[in-house]
XYZ file of C-alpha atoms in Angstrom:
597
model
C 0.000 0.000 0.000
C 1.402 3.410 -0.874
C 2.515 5.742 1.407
C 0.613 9.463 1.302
C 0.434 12.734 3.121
C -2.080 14.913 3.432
C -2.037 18.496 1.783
C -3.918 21.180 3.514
C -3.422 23.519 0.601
C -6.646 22.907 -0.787
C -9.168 25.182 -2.332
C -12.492 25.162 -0.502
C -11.220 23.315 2.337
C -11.173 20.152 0.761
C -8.180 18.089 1.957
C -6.189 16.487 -0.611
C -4.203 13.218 -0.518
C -0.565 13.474 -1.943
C 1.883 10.423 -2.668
C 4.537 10.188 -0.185
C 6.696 9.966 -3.789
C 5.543 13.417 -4.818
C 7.796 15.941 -2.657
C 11.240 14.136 -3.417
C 10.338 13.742 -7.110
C 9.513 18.060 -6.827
C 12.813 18.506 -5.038
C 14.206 16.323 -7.901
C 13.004 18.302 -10.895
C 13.563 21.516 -9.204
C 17.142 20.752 -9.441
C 17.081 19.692 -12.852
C 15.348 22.891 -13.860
C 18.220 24.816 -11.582
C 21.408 22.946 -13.165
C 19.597 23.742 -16.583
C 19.617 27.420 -16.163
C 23.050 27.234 -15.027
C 24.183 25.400 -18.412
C 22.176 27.443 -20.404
C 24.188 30.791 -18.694
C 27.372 29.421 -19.078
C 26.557 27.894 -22.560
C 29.510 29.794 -24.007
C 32.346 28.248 -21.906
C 31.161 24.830 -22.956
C 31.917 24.755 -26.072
C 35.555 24.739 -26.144
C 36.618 24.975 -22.502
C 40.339 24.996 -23.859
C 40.193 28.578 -25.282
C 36.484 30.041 -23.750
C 37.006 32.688 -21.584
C 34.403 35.423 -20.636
C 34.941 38.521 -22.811
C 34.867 41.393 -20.404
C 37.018 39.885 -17.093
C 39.499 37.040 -18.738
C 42.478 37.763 -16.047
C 40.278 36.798 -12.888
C 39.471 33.706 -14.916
C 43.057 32.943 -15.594
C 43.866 33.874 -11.632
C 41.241 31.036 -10.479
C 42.081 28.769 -13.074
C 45.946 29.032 -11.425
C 44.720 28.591 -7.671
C 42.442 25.393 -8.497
C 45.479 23.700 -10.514
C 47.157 24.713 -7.038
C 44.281 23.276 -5.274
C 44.577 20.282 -7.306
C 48.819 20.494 -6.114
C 47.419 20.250 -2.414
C 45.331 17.119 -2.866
C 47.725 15.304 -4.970
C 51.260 16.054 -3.612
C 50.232 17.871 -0.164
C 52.011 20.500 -0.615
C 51.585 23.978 1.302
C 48.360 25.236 0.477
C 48.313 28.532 1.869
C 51.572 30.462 0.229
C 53.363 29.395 -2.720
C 56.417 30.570 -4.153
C 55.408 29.550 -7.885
C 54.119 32.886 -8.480
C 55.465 35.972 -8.328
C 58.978 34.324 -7.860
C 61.062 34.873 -5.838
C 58.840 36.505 -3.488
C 55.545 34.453 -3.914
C 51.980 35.082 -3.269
C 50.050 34.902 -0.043
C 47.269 32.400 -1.213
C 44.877 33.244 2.041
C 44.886 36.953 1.464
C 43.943 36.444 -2.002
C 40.859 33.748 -2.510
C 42.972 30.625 -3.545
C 39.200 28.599 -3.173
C 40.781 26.030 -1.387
C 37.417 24.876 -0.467
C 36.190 24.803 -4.003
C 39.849 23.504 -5.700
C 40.869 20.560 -3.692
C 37.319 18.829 -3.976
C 37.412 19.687 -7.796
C 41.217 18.385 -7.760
C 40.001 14.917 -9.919
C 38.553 16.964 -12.733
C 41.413 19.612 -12.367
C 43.962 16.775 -12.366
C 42.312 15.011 -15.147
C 40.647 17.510 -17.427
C 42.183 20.774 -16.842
C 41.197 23.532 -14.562
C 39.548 25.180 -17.342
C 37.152 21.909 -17.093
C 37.018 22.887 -13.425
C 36.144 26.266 -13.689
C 33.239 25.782 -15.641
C 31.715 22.794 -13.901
C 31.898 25.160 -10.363
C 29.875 28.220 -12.332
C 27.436 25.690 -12.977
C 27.579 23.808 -9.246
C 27.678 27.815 -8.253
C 25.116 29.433 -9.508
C 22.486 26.068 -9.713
C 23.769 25.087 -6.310
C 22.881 28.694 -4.662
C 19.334 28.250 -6.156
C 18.711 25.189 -5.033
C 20.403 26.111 -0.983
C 17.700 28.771 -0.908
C 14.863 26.958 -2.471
C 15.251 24.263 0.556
C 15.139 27.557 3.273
C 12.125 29.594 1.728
C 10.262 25.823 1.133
C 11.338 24.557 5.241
C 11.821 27.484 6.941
C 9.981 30.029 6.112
C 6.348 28.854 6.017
C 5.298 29.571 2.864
C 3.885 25.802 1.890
C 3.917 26.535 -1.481
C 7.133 25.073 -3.174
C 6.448 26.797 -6.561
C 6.659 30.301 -4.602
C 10.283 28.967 -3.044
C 11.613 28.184 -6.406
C 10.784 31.281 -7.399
C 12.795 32.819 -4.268
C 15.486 30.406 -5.061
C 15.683 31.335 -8.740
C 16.198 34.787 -7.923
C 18.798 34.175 -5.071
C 21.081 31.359 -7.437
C 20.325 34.047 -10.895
C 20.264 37.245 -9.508
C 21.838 39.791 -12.004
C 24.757 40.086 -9.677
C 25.118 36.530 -9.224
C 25.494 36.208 -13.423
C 27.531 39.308 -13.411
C 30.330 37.758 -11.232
C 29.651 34.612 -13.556
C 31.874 36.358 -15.763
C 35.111 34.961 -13.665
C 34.558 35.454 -10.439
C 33.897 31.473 -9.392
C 33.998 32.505 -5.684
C 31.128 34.582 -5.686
C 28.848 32.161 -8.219
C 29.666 29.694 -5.014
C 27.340 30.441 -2.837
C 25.469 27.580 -2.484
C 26.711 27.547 1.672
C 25.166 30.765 2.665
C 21.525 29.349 2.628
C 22.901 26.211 4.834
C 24.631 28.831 7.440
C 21.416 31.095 7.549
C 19.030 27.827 8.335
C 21.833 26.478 10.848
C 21.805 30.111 12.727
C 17.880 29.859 12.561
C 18.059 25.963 14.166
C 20.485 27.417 17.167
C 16.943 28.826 18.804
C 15.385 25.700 18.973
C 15.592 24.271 22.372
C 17.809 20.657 22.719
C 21.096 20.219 20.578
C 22.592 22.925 21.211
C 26.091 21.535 21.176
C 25.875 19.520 17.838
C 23.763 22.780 16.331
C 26.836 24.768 16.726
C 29.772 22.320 15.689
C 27.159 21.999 12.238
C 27.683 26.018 12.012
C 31.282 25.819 13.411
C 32.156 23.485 10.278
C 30.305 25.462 7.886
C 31.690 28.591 8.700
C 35.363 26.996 8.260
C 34.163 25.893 5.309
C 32.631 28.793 3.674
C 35.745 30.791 5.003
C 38.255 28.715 2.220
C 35.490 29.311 -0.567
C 35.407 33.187 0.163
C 35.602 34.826 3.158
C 33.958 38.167 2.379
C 31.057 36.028 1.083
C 31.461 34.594 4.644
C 31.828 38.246 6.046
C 28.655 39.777 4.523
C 26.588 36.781 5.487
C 27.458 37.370 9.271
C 26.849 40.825 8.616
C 23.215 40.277 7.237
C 21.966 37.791 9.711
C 23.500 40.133 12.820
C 21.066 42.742 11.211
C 18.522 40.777 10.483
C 18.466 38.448 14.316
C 19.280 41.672 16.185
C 16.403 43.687 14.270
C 13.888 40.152 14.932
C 15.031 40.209 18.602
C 13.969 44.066 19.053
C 10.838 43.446 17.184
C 9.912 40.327 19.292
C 11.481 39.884 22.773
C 8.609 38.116 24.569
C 8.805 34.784 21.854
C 12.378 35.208 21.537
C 13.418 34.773 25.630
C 13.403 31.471 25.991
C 15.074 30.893 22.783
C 18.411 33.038 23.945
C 20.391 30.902 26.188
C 20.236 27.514 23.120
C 21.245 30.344 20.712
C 24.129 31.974 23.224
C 25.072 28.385 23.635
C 25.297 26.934 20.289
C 27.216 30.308 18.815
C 29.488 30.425 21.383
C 30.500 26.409 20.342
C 30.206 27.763 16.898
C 32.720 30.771 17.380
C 34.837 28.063 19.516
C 35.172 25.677 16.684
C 35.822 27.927 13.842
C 37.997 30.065 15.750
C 40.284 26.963 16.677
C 40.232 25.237 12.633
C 40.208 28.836 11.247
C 43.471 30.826 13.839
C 46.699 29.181 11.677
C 45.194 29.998 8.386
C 44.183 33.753 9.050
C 47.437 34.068 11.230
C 49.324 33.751 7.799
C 47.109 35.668 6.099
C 46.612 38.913 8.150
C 50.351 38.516 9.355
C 52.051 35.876 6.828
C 54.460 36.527 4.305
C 52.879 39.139 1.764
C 50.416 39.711 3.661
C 48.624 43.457 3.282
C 46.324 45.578 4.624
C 43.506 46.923 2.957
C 42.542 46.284 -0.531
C 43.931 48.410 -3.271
C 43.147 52.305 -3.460
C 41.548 51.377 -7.335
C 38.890 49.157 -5.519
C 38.128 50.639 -2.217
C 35.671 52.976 -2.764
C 33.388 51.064 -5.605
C 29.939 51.617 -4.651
C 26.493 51.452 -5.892
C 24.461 54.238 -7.368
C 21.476 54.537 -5.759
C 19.792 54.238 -9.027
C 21.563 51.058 -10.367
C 18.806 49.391 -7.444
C 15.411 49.853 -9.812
C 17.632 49.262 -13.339
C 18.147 46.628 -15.417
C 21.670 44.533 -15.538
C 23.601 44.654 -19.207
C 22.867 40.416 -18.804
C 19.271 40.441 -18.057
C 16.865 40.104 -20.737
C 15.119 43.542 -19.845
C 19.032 45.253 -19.306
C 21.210 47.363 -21.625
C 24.345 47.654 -21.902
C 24.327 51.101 -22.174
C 22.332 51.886 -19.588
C 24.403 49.158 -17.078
C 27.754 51.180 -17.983
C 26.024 54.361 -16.756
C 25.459 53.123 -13.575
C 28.448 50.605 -12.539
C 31.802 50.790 -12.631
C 32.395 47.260 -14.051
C 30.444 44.563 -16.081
C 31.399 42.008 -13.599
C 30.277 44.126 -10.687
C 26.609 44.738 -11.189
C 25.457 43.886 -7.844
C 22.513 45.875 -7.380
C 20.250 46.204 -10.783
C 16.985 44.510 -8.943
C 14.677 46.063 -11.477
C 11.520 48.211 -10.292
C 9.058 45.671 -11.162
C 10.764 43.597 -8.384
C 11.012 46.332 -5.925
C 6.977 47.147 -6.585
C 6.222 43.375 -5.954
C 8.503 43.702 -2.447
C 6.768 46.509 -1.553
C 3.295 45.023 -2.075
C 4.895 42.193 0.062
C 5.567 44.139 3.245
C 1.927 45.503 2.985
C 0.569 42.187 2.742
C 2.236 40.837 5.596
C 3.084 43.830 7.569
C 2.043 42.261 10.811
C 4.886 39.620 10.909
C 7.999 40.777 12.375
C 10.061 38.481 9.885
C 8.564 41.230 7.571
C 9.807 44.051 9.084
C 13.080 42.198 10.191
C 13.768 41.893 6.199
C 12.814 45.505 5.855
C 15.391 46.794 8.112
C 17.967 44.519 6.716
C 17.493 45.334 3.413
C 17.675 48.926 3.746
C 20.467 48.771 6.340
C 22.772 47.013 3.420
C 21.124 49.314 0.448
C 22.723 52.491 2.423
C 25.942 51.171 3.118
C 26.437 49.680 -0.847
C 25.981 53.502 -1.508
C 29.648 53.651 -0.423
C 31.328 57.035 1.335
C 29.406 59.158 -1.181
C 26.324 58.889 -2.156
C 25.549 58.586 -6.340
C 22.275 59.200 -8.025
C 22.371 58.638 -11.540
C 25.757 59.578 -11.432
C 25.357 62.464 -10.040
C 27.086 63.022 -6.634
C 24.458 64.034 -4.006
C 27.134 66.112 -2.089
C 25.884 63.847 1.283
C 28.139 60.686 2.852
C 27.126 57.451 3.272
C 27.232 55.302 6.077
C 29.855 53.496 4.897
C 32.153 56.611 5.341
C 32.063 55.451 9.243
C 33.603 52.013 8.863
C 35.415 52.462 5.490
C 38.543 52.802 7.653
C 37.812 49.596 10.249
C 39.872 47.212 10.604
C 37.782 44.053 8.253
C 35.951 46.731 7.022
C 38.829 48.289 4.665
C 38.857 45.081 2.830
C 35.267 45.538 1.460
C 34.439 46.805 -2.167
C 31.316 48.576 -0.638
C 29.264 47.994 -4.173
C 29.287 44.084 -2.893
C 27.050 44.700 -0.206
C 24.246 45.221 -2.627
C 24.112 41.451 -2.835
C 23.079 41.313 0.889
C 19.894 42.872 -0.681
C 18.825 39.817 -3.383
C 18.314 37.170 -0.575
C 16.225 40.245 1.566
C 14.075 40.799 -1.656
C 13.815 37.067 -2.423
C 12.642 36.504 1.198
C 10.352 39.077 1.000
C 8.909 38.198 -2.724
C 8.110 34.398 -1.326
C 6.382 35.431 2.083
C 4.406 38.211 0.362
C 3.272 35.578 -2.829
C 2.932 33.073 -0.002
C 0.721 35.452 2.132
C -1.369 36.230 -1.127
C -2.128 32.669 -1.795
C -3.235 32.232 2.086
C -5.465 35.070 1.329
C -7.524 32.823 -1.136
C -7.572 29.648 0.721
C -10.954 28.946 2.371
C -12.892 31.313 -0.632
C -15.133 30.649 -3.450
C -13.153 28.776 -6.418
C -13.379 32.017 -8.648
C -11.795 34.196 -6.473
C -9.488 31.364 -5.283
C -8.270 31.251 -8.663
C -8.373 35.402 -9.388
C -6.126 35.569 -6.624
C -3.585 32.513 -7.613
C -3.313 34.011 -11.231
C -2.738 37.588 -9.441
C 0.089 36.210 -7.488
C 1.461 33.991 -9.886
C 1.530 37.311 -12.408
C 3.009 39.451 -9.850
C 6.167 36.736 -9.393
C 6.623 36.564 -12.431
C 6.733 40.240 -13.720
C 9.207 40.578 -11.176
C 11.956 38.031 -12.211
C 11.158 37.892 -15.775
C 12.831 41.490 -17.151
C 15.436 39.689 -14.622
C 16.078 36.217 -16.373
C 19.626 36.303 -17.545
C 21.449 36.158 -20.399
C 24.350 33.561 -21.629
C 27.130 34.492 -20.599
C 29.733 36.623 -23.801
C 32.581 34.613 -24.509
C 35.511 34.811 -26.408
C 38.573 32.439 -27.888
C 42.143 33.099 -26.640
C 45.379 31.397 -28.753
C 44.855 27.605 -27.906
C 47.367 26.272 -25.584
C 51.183 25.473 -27.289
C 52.851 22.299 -27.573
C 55.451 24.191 -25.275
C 52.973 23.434 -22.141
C 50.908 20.627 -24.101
C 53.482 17.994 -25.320
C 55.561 19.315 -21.573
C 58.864 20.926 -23.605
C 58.832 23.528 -20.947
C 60.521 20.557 -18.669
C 63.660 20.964 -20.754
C 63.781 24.787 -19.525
C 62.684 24.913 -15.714
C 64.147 23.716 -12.219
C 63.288 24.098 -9.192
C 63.758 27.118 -7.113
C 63.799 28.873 -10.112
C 61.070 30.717 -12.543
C 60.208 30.953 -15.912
C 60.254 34.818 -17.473
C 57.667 35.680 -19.816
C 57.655 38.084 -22.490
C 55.971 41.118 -21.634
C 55.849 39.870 -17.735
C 53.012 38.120 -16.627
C 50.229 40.439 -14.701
C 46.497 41.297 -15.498
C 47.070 42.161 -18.944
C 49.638 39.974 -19.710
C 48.065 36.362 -18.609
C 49.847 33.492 -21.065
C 52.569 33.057 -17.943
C 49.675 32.153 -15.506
C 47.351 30.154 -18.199
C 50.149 28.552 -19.886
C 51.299 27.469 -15.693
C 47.934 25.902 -14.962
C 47.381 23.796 -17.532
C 51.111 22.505 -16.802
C 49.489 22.010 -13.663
C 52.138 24.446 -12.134
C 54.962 21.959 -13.319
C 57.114 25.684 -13.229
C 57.324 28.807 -11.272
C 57.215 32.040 -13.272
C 58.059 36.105 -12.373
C 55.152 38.356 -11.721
C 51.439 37.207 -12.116
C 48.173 38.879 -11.183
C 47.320 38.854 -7.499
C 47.096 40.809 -4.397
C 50.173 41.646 -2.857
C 51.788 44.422 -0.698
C 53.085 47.677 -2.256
C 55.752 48.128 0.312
C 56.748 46.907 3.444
C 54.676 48.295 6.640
C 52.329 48.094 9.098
C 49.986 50.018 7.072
C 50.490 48.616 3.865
C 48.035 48.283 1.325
C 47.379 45.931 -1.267
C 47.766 46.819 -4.703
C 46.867 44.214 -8.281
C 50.277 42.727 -9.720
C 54.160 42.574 -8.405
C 55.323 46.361 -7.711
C 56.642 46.935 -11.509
C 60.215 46.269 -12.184
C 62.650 48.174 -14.789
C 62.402 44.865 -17.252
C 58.461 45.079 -16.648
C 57.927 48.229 -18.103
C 60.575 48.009 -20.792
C 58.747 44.728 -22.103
C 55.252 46.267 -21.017
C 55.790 49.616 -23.645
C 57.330 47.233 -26.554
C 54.085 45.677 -26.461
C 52.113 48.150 -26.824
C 53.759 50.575 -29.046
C 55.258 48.082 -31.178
C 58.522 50.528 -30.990
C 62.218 49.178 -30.412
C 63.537 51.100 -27.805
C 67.100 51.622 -27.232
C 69.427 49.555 -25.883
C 72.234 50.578 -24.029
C 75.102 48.926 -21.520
C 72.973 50.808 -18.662
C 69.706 49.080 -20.456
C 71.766 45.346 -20.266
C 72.684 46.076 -16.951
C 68.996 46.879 -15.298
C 67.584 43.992 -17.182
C 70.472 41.551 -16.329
C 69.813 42.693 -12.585
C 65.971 41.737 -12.916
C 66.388 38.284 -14.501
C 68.801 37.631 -11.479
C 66.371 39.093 -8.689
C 63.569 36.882 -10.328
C 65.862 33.552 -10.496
C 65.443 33.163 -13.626
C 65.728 29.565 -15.925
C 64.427 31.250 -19.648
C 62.821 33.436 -21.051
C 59.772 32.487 -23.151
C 57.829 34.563 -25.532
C 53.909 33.440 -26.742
C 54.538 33.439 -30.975
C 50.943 34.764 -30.576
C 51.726 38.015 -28.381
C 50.687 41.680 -29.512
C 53.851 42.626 -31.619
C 55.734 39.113 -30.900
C 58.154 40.183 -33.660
C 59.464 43.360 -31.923
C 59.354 41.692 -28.587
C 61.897 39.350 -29.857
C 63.929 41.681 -31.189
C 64.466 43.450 -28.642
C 65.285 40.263 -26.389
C 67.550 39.181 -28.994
C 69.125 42.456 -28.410
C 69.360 41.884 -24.665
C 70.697 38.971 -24.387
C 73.057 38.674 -27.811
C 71.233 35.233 -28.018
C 68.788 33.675 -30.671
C 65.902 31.677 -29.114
C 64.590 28.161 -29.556
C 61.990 28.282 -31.844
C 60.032 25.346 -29.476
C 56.340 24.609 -29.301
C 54.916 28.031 -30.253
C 57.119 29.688 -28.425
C 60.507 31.389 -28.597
C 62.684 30.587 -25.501
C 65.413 31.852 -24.158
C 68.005 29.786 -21.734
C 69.690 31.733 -18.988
């Protein structure tokens, strides 16, 4: 005999029977539907993940292609996962003050190892983005009362393809991966429940640790938002949260125990490690929202421009905000339909608590500065707080407005229950119109791709073993940073079989207490001389002085060759002027010209 449940959502009051089968074959498909969106989004990667890389932010998909072929490193050979010296030689890179995704790389190490960590990178935007959805679909559908899983997978939809989630889609793998955050906000919920207490907060304690070596500002602004939003809850509601307060105290306090004790060696080297830095770079710390980006459309959603996106953001991968006003009309119908609930009002407060402070130190409308200071001017400076991009706090706001889009189109459809078919139905189609107005101008667009040089025999068919040893690094030509990228590409599909000078990272500027970060190694004479050959496509000239400075480089970077891409902007003067350098004529190797020192 089968097994059933009984469904009280019912129109007229009629109780239904439902198969026991039906609510894991739902959770099933709603997957299926998530993990198809994600494809379909990051349709352009797929179809040759060897040269695919988005078109507007290639060097922070290069830079996490490099840490998960050093994530794959850790779970193969063990090696140290939080420095390494194969970047940036002979100084290296601080992997835990930049996000190295440990949590993310070394689980992904098989397909890394085996396929490539452009493989990698693509199957974690999909696991990202589908994964997110899916986190926050279980919340709104268990947690927040709604009984109606069609209004939670609209909540999770939004959450998982929020424009700001496909924005940072476009190489920012640690942000697409937040498919933890929903799991931390229903394990801080659980902590009031009475019993448990102890097991409650190691569950939090591990996913906090865990969350912490996917991205720890993503970790940072979730903290943030449920403070706001428990703190604002507790002041709305003392009397029916008192006897919930000493399970809560008890479980965070295991929580904070555990963390802090997995979690102190790995921020030790980060905040106080070798290249460690304080702040992030000048360029960077004072990105912000403009207040009107909130009721526009994203350049990747269907309803978006990308005219009308530049005019707002400072970046095509930053468009945090960009909710749309249909959206923001269908929130506020939400807080009048349920304005009696504290969760309501909670939201409220959180929402616009993170809205000001995205607004950054000075406050934009249309691009037109209001003369008045944000909020944010009175923690820019904070220690934590001066490692914030202030624009990312806008992404705070998407859960808030998906939260308050499924209790609002949850309280509608309450609102019909019990009444005449005709208006039970009027008031479905209502709702179910109102949803979808809201996300629709939202639903995003694939992803823009283009095709870099494929990947040389010189890395392919491994000649670049013939050219490095250890301890010492591999020079390109122009050195490797954010523009220049074949150094770091080229070293993780070798599966960082060689060290190379430079890169593009975070790193400190100078020595100091009160050092900040700035992008790339500080620029060398040899740098710049390759970095304006490049561009210009001019010969400088070359002097004894000009030998000497460039002789002094390739010793401070230890270096074993020098290799030059045959497809780099004005290859042919590059070499020249090399060949000048060094009085030496290169191996013509695997598509590149190389150089032995």
């Amino acid at each position: 005999m089968a097994s059933a449940v009984s469904d009280p959502v019912s129109p007229g009051g009629v109780q239904r029977i439902t198969p026991a089968w039906v609510g894991p074959a739902v959770t099933v498909a709603v997957a299926v539907l998530y993990l198809g969106a994600a494809f379909a989004v990051t349709s352009g990667f797929w179809g040759d993940l060897g040269t695919a890389t988005p078109a507007v932010n290639p060097q922070d998909h290069v830079f996490f292609q490099w840490v998960l072929a050093h994530g794959g490193q850790v779970a193969e050979h063990g090696i140290y996962p939080f420095t390494t010296k194969s970047l940036n030689m002979p100084d290296g890179v601080n992997l835990m003050a930049n996000t190295s995704v440990l949590g993310l790389g070394i689980p992904m190490s098989p397909i890394t190892l085996f396929v490539g960590p452009q493989a990698a990178f693509a199957v974690l935007l999909v696991i990202g983005l589908a994964g997110t959805a899916f986190g926050w679909y279980w919340a709104f559908s268990r947690h927040l009362g709604t009984g109606n899983r069609l209004v939670a997978f609209a909540g999770g939809a939004l959450c998982g393809f929020a424009p700001g989630m496909v924005s940072h889609a476009q190489g920012h793998v640690n942000w697409t991966a937040q498919f933890v955050v929903p799991w931390l906000v229903v394990a801080v919920i659980r902590l009031g429940r009475p019993g448990r207490a102890i097991r409650r907060g190691i569950w939090l304690g591990i996913l906090v640790t865990y969350q912490a070596f996917v991205n720890e500002e993503v970790l940072l602004y979730t903290a943030l938002g449920i403070f706001v939003f428990v703190l604002c809850y507790v002041i709305f509601n003392p009397r029916a949260v008192k006897e919930r307060v000493p399970s809560f105290l008890g479980g965070l306090a295991v929580a904070i125990v555990l963390a802090a004790a997995l979690l102190a060696y790995p921020l030790w080297v980060q905040f106080f490690g070798p290249q460690s830095y304080r702040g992030v770079p000048t360029a960077v710390k004072d990105v912000s929202t403009d207040l009107a980006a909130y009721p526009a459309f994203a350049r990747l959603s269907i309803a978006g421009s990308t005219a009308e996106a530049e005019r707002l953001t400072q970046g095509p991968a930053e468009e945090n905000s960009f909710l749309g006003w249909p959206l923001l009309i269908v929130c506020l119908i939400a807080v009048v339909l349920t304005w009696r609930r504290r969760t309501t009002w909670a939201l409220v407060v959180t929402g616009f608590v993170f809205t000001a402070l995205s607004l950054g130190p000075r406050i934009m409308i249309d691009q037109d500065d209001t003369g008045v200071d944000g909020p944010w001017r009175w923690l820019e400076n904070l220690p934590i707080f001066n490692s914030v991009v202030p624009t990312r706090l806008s992404l705070i706001v998407v859960p808030v407005a998906a939260a308050l889009l499924t209790v609002g189109a949850g309280r509608a459809l309450e609102l019909g229950r019990g009444r005449r078919p005709p208006v039970t139905k009027t008031i479905r189609a209502l709702t179910a119109a109102a949803v979808l107005a809201a996300l629709i101008p939202l639903a995003p667009k694939a992803i823009p791709t283009t095709d870099v040089a494929p990947t040389p025999a010189f890395v392919t068919a491994g000649l670049w073993r013939d050219y490095a040893t250890d301890g010492r690094a591999l020079v390109f030509v122009p050195v490797t940073d954010n523009i220049y990228l074949d150094g770091m590409r080229w070293a993780a599909q070798a599966q960082i079989g060689f060290a190379i000078a430079g890169g593009y990272f975070l790193g400190p500027a100078t020595e100091g207490s009160d050092n900040r970060a700035i992008f790339n190694a500080p620029t060398r004479f040899t740098t710049a001389l390759f970095d304006q050959t490049s561009r210009s496509g001019d010969l400088p000239p070359v002097t004894d002085e000009t030998r000497a400075k460039f002789t002094d480089d390739l010793t401070f970077w230890r270096a074993d060759a020098l290799v030059l891409p045959q497809t780099e902007t004005n290859a042919g003067q590059l070499r020249l002027l090399v060949v000048d350098l060094t009085g030496e004529i290169p191996d013509d190797i695997g598509g590149a010209w190389v150089w032995r020192l």
